[in-house]
């Protein structure tokens, strides 16, 4: 199954439809995100969020020359202040639609991930990058600040001072430095980002859908909590999973030495 809409492709990469790929496909602009493409991504992500068959999502690029170079500044150049103000809620929904997906999301990054492109990757749970990847948040160099979660998500991923080094200078970092800083979760040879991300998503999708979703929720909600609150969040996730049909199936399959057939409820 696949669909294409205004610079976005959505396809299922396995027969069961458990791993979905949301691919940015606006090569003529190096995937610079226009308002129309942002709206298409929101629709695609909203549809995936509601599909209980989908257990993991890969966010990739169909453009050979870039993952995503950020906002479409050519479109922005035609905006007056009112246009920019009207676009802002769309942009916030764009990043929120990826960040709030209930299943794990893995970014597959090659070449340039700049500005909003970097923020799209940061909105995912895991980032796989190949050796050609270049990351940067250059907003301060054009009179802006990151507005797709960059100041918050990067700091949570690598720490305040490392995030500040990148955000306040606006400098770019190559894949090797991004790996050293902790931006990247898996660094792979050139041309291997997408397949590695698909393999990782497939591995995740083989696990309990209830367990994986609850684990993601506990990780996200607990990240900004004190330890006591975080442990309470974890306990709630454990209870939601332990008393689900998935737990019964998982233990039965283990004892019967067979692959589990997850109810996913």
CSV table of N, CA, C and O in Angstrom, one decimal, residues 210-219 221-222 225 227-244 247:
chain,number,residue,atom,x,y,z
A,210,UNK,N,1.6,-3.2,22.3
A,210,UNK,CA,1.2,-2.5,23.5
A,210,UNK,C,2.4,-2.1,24.3
A,210,UNK,O,2.5,-1.0,24.8
A,211,UNK,N,3.3,-3.1,24.5
A,211,UNK,CA,4.5,-2.8,25.3
A,211,UNK,C,5.4,-1.7,24.7
A,211,UNK,O,5.9,-0.8,25.4
A,212,UNK,N,5.5,-1.7,23.4
A,212,UNK,CA,6.4,-0.7,22.7
A,212,UNK,C,5.7,0.7,22.8
A,212,UNK,O,6.4,1.7,23.2
A,213,UNK,N,4.4,0.8,22.6
A,213,UNK,CA,3.8,2.1,22.7
A,213,UNK,C,3.8,2.6,24.2
A,213,UNK,O,4.0,3.8,24.4
A,214,UNK,N,3.6,1.7,25.1
A,214,UNK,CA,3.6,2.1,26.5
A,214,UNK,C,5.1,2.5,26.9
A,214,UNK,O,5.3,3.5,27.7
A,215,UNK,N,6.0,1.8,26.4
A,215,UNK,CA,7.4,2.1,26.7
A,215,UNK,C,7.8,3.5,26.2
A,215,UNK,O,8.5,4.3,26.9
A,216,UNK,N,7.4,3.8,24.9
A,216,UNK,CA,7.7,5.1,24.4
A,216,UNK,C,7.0,6.2,25.2
A,216,UNK,O,7.6,7.2,25.5
A,217,UNK,N,5.8,6.0,25.6
A,217,UNK,CA,5.1,7.0,26.4
A,217,UNK,C,5.8,7.2,27.7
A,217,UNK,O,5.9,8.4,28.1
A,218,UNK,N,6.2,6.1,28.3
A,218,UNK,CA,6.9,6.3,29.6
A,218,UNK,C,8.2,7.0,29.4
A,218,UNK,O,8.6,7.9,30.3
A,219,UNK,N,8.9,6.7,28.4
A,219,UNK,CA,10.2,7.4,28.1
A,219,UNK,C,9.9,8.9,27.9
A,219,UNK,O,10.7,9.8,28.5
A,221,UNK,N,7.2,10.8,28.7
A,221,UNK,CA,6.6,11.5,29.8
A,221,UNK,C,7.6,11.6,31.0
A,221,UNK,O,7.6,12.6,31.7
A,222,UNK,N,8.4,10.6,31.2
A,222,UNK,CA,9.3,10.6,32.3
A,222,UNK,C,10.5,11.4,32.1
A,222,UNK,O,11.2,11.7,33.1
A,225,UNK,N,10.5,14.6,34.2
A,225,UNK,CA,9.9,14.4,35.6
A,225,UNK,C,11.0,14.1,36.6
A,225,UNK,O,12.1,13.6,36.2
A,227,UNK,N,12.5,11.7,39.7
A,227,UNK,CA,12.6,10.3,39.7
A,227,UNK,C,11.3,9.7,40.2
A,227,UNK,O,10.8,8.7,39.7
A,228,UNK,N,10.7,10.2,41.3
A,228,UNK,CA,9.5,9.6,41.9
A,228,UNK,C,8.4,9.7,40.9
A,228,UNK,O,7.7,8.7,40.7
A,229,UNK,N,8.2,10.8,40.2
A,229,UNK,CA,7.1,10.9,39.2
A,229,UNK,C,7.4,10.0,38.0
A,229,UNK,O,6.5,9.4,37.5
A,230,UNK,N,8.7,9.9,37.6
A,230,UNK,CA,9.0,9.1,36.5
A,230,UNK,C,8.7,7.6,36.8
A,230,UNK,O,8.3,6.9,35.9
A,231,UNK,N,9.0,7.2,38.0
A,231,UNK,CA,8.7,5.8,38.4
A,231,UNK,C,7.2,5.5,38.4
A,231,UNK,O,6.8,4.4,38.1
A,232,UNK,N,6.5,6.5,38.8
A,232,UNK,CA,5.0,6.4,38.8
A,232,UNK,C,4.5,6.3,37.3
A,232,UNK,O,3.6,5.5,37.1
A,233,UNK,N,5.1,7.0,36.4
A,233,UNK,CA,4.7,6.9,35.0
A,233,UNK,C,5.1,5.5,34.5
A,233,UNK,O,4.3,4.9,33.8
A,234,UNK,N,6.3,5.0,34.9
A,234,UNK,CA,6.7,3.7,34.4
A,234,UNK,C,5.7,2.6,35.0
A,234,UNK,O,5.3,1.7,34.3
A,235,UNK,N,5.3,2.8,36.3
A,235,UNK,CA,4.4,1.8,36.8
A,235,UNK,C,3.0,1.8,36.1
A,235,UNK,O,2.5,0.7,35.9
A,236,UNK,N,2.6,3.0,35.7
A,236,UNK,CA,1.3,3.1,34.9
A,236,UNK,C,1.5,2.3,33.6
A,236,UNK,O,0.5,1.6,33.2
A,237,UNK,N,2.6,2.5,33.0
A,237,UNK,CA,2.9,1.8,31.7
A,237,UNK,C,2.9,0.3,31.9
A,237,UNK,O,2.4,-0.4,31.1
A,238,UNK,N,3.6,-0.1,33.0
A,238,UNK,CA,3.7,-1.5,33.3
A,238,UNK,C,2.3,-2.1,33.5
A,238,UNK,O,2.0,-3.2,32.9
A,239,UNK,N,1.5,-1.4,34.2
A,239,UNK,CA,0.1,-1.9,34.5
A,239,UNK,C,-0.7,-2.0,33.2
A,239,UNK,O,-1.4,-3.0,33.0
A,240,UNK,N,-0.6,-1.0,32.3
A,240,UNK,CA,-1.3,-1.0,31.1
A,240,UNK,C,-0.9,-2.2,30.2
A,240,UNK,O,-1.7,-2.7,29.4
A,241,UNK,N,0.3,-2.6,30.3
A,241,UNK,CA,0.9,-3.7,29.5
A,241,UNK,C,0.7,-5.0,30.1
A,241,UNK,O,0.3,-6.0,29.5
A,242,UNK,N,1.0,-5.1,31.4
A,242,UNK,CA,1.0,-6.4,32.1
A,242,UNK,C,-0.4,-7.1,32.1
A,242,UNK,O,-0.5,-8.3,32.2
A,243,UNK,N,-1.5,-6.3,32.1
A,243,UNK,CA,-2.8,-6.8,32.2
A,243,UNK,C,-3.5,-6.8,30.8
A,243,UNK,O,-4.7,-6.8,30.7
A,244,UNK,N,-2.7,-6.7,29.8
A,244,UNK,CA,-3.2,-6.7,28.4
A,244,UNK,C,-3.1,-8.1,27.8
A,244,UNK,O,-2.3,-8.9,28.3
A,247,UNK,N,0.5,-9.4,27.0
A,247,UNK,CA,1.3,-10.1,28.0
A,247,UNK,C,1.0,-11.6,28.1
A,247,UNK,O,1.9,-12.4,28.1
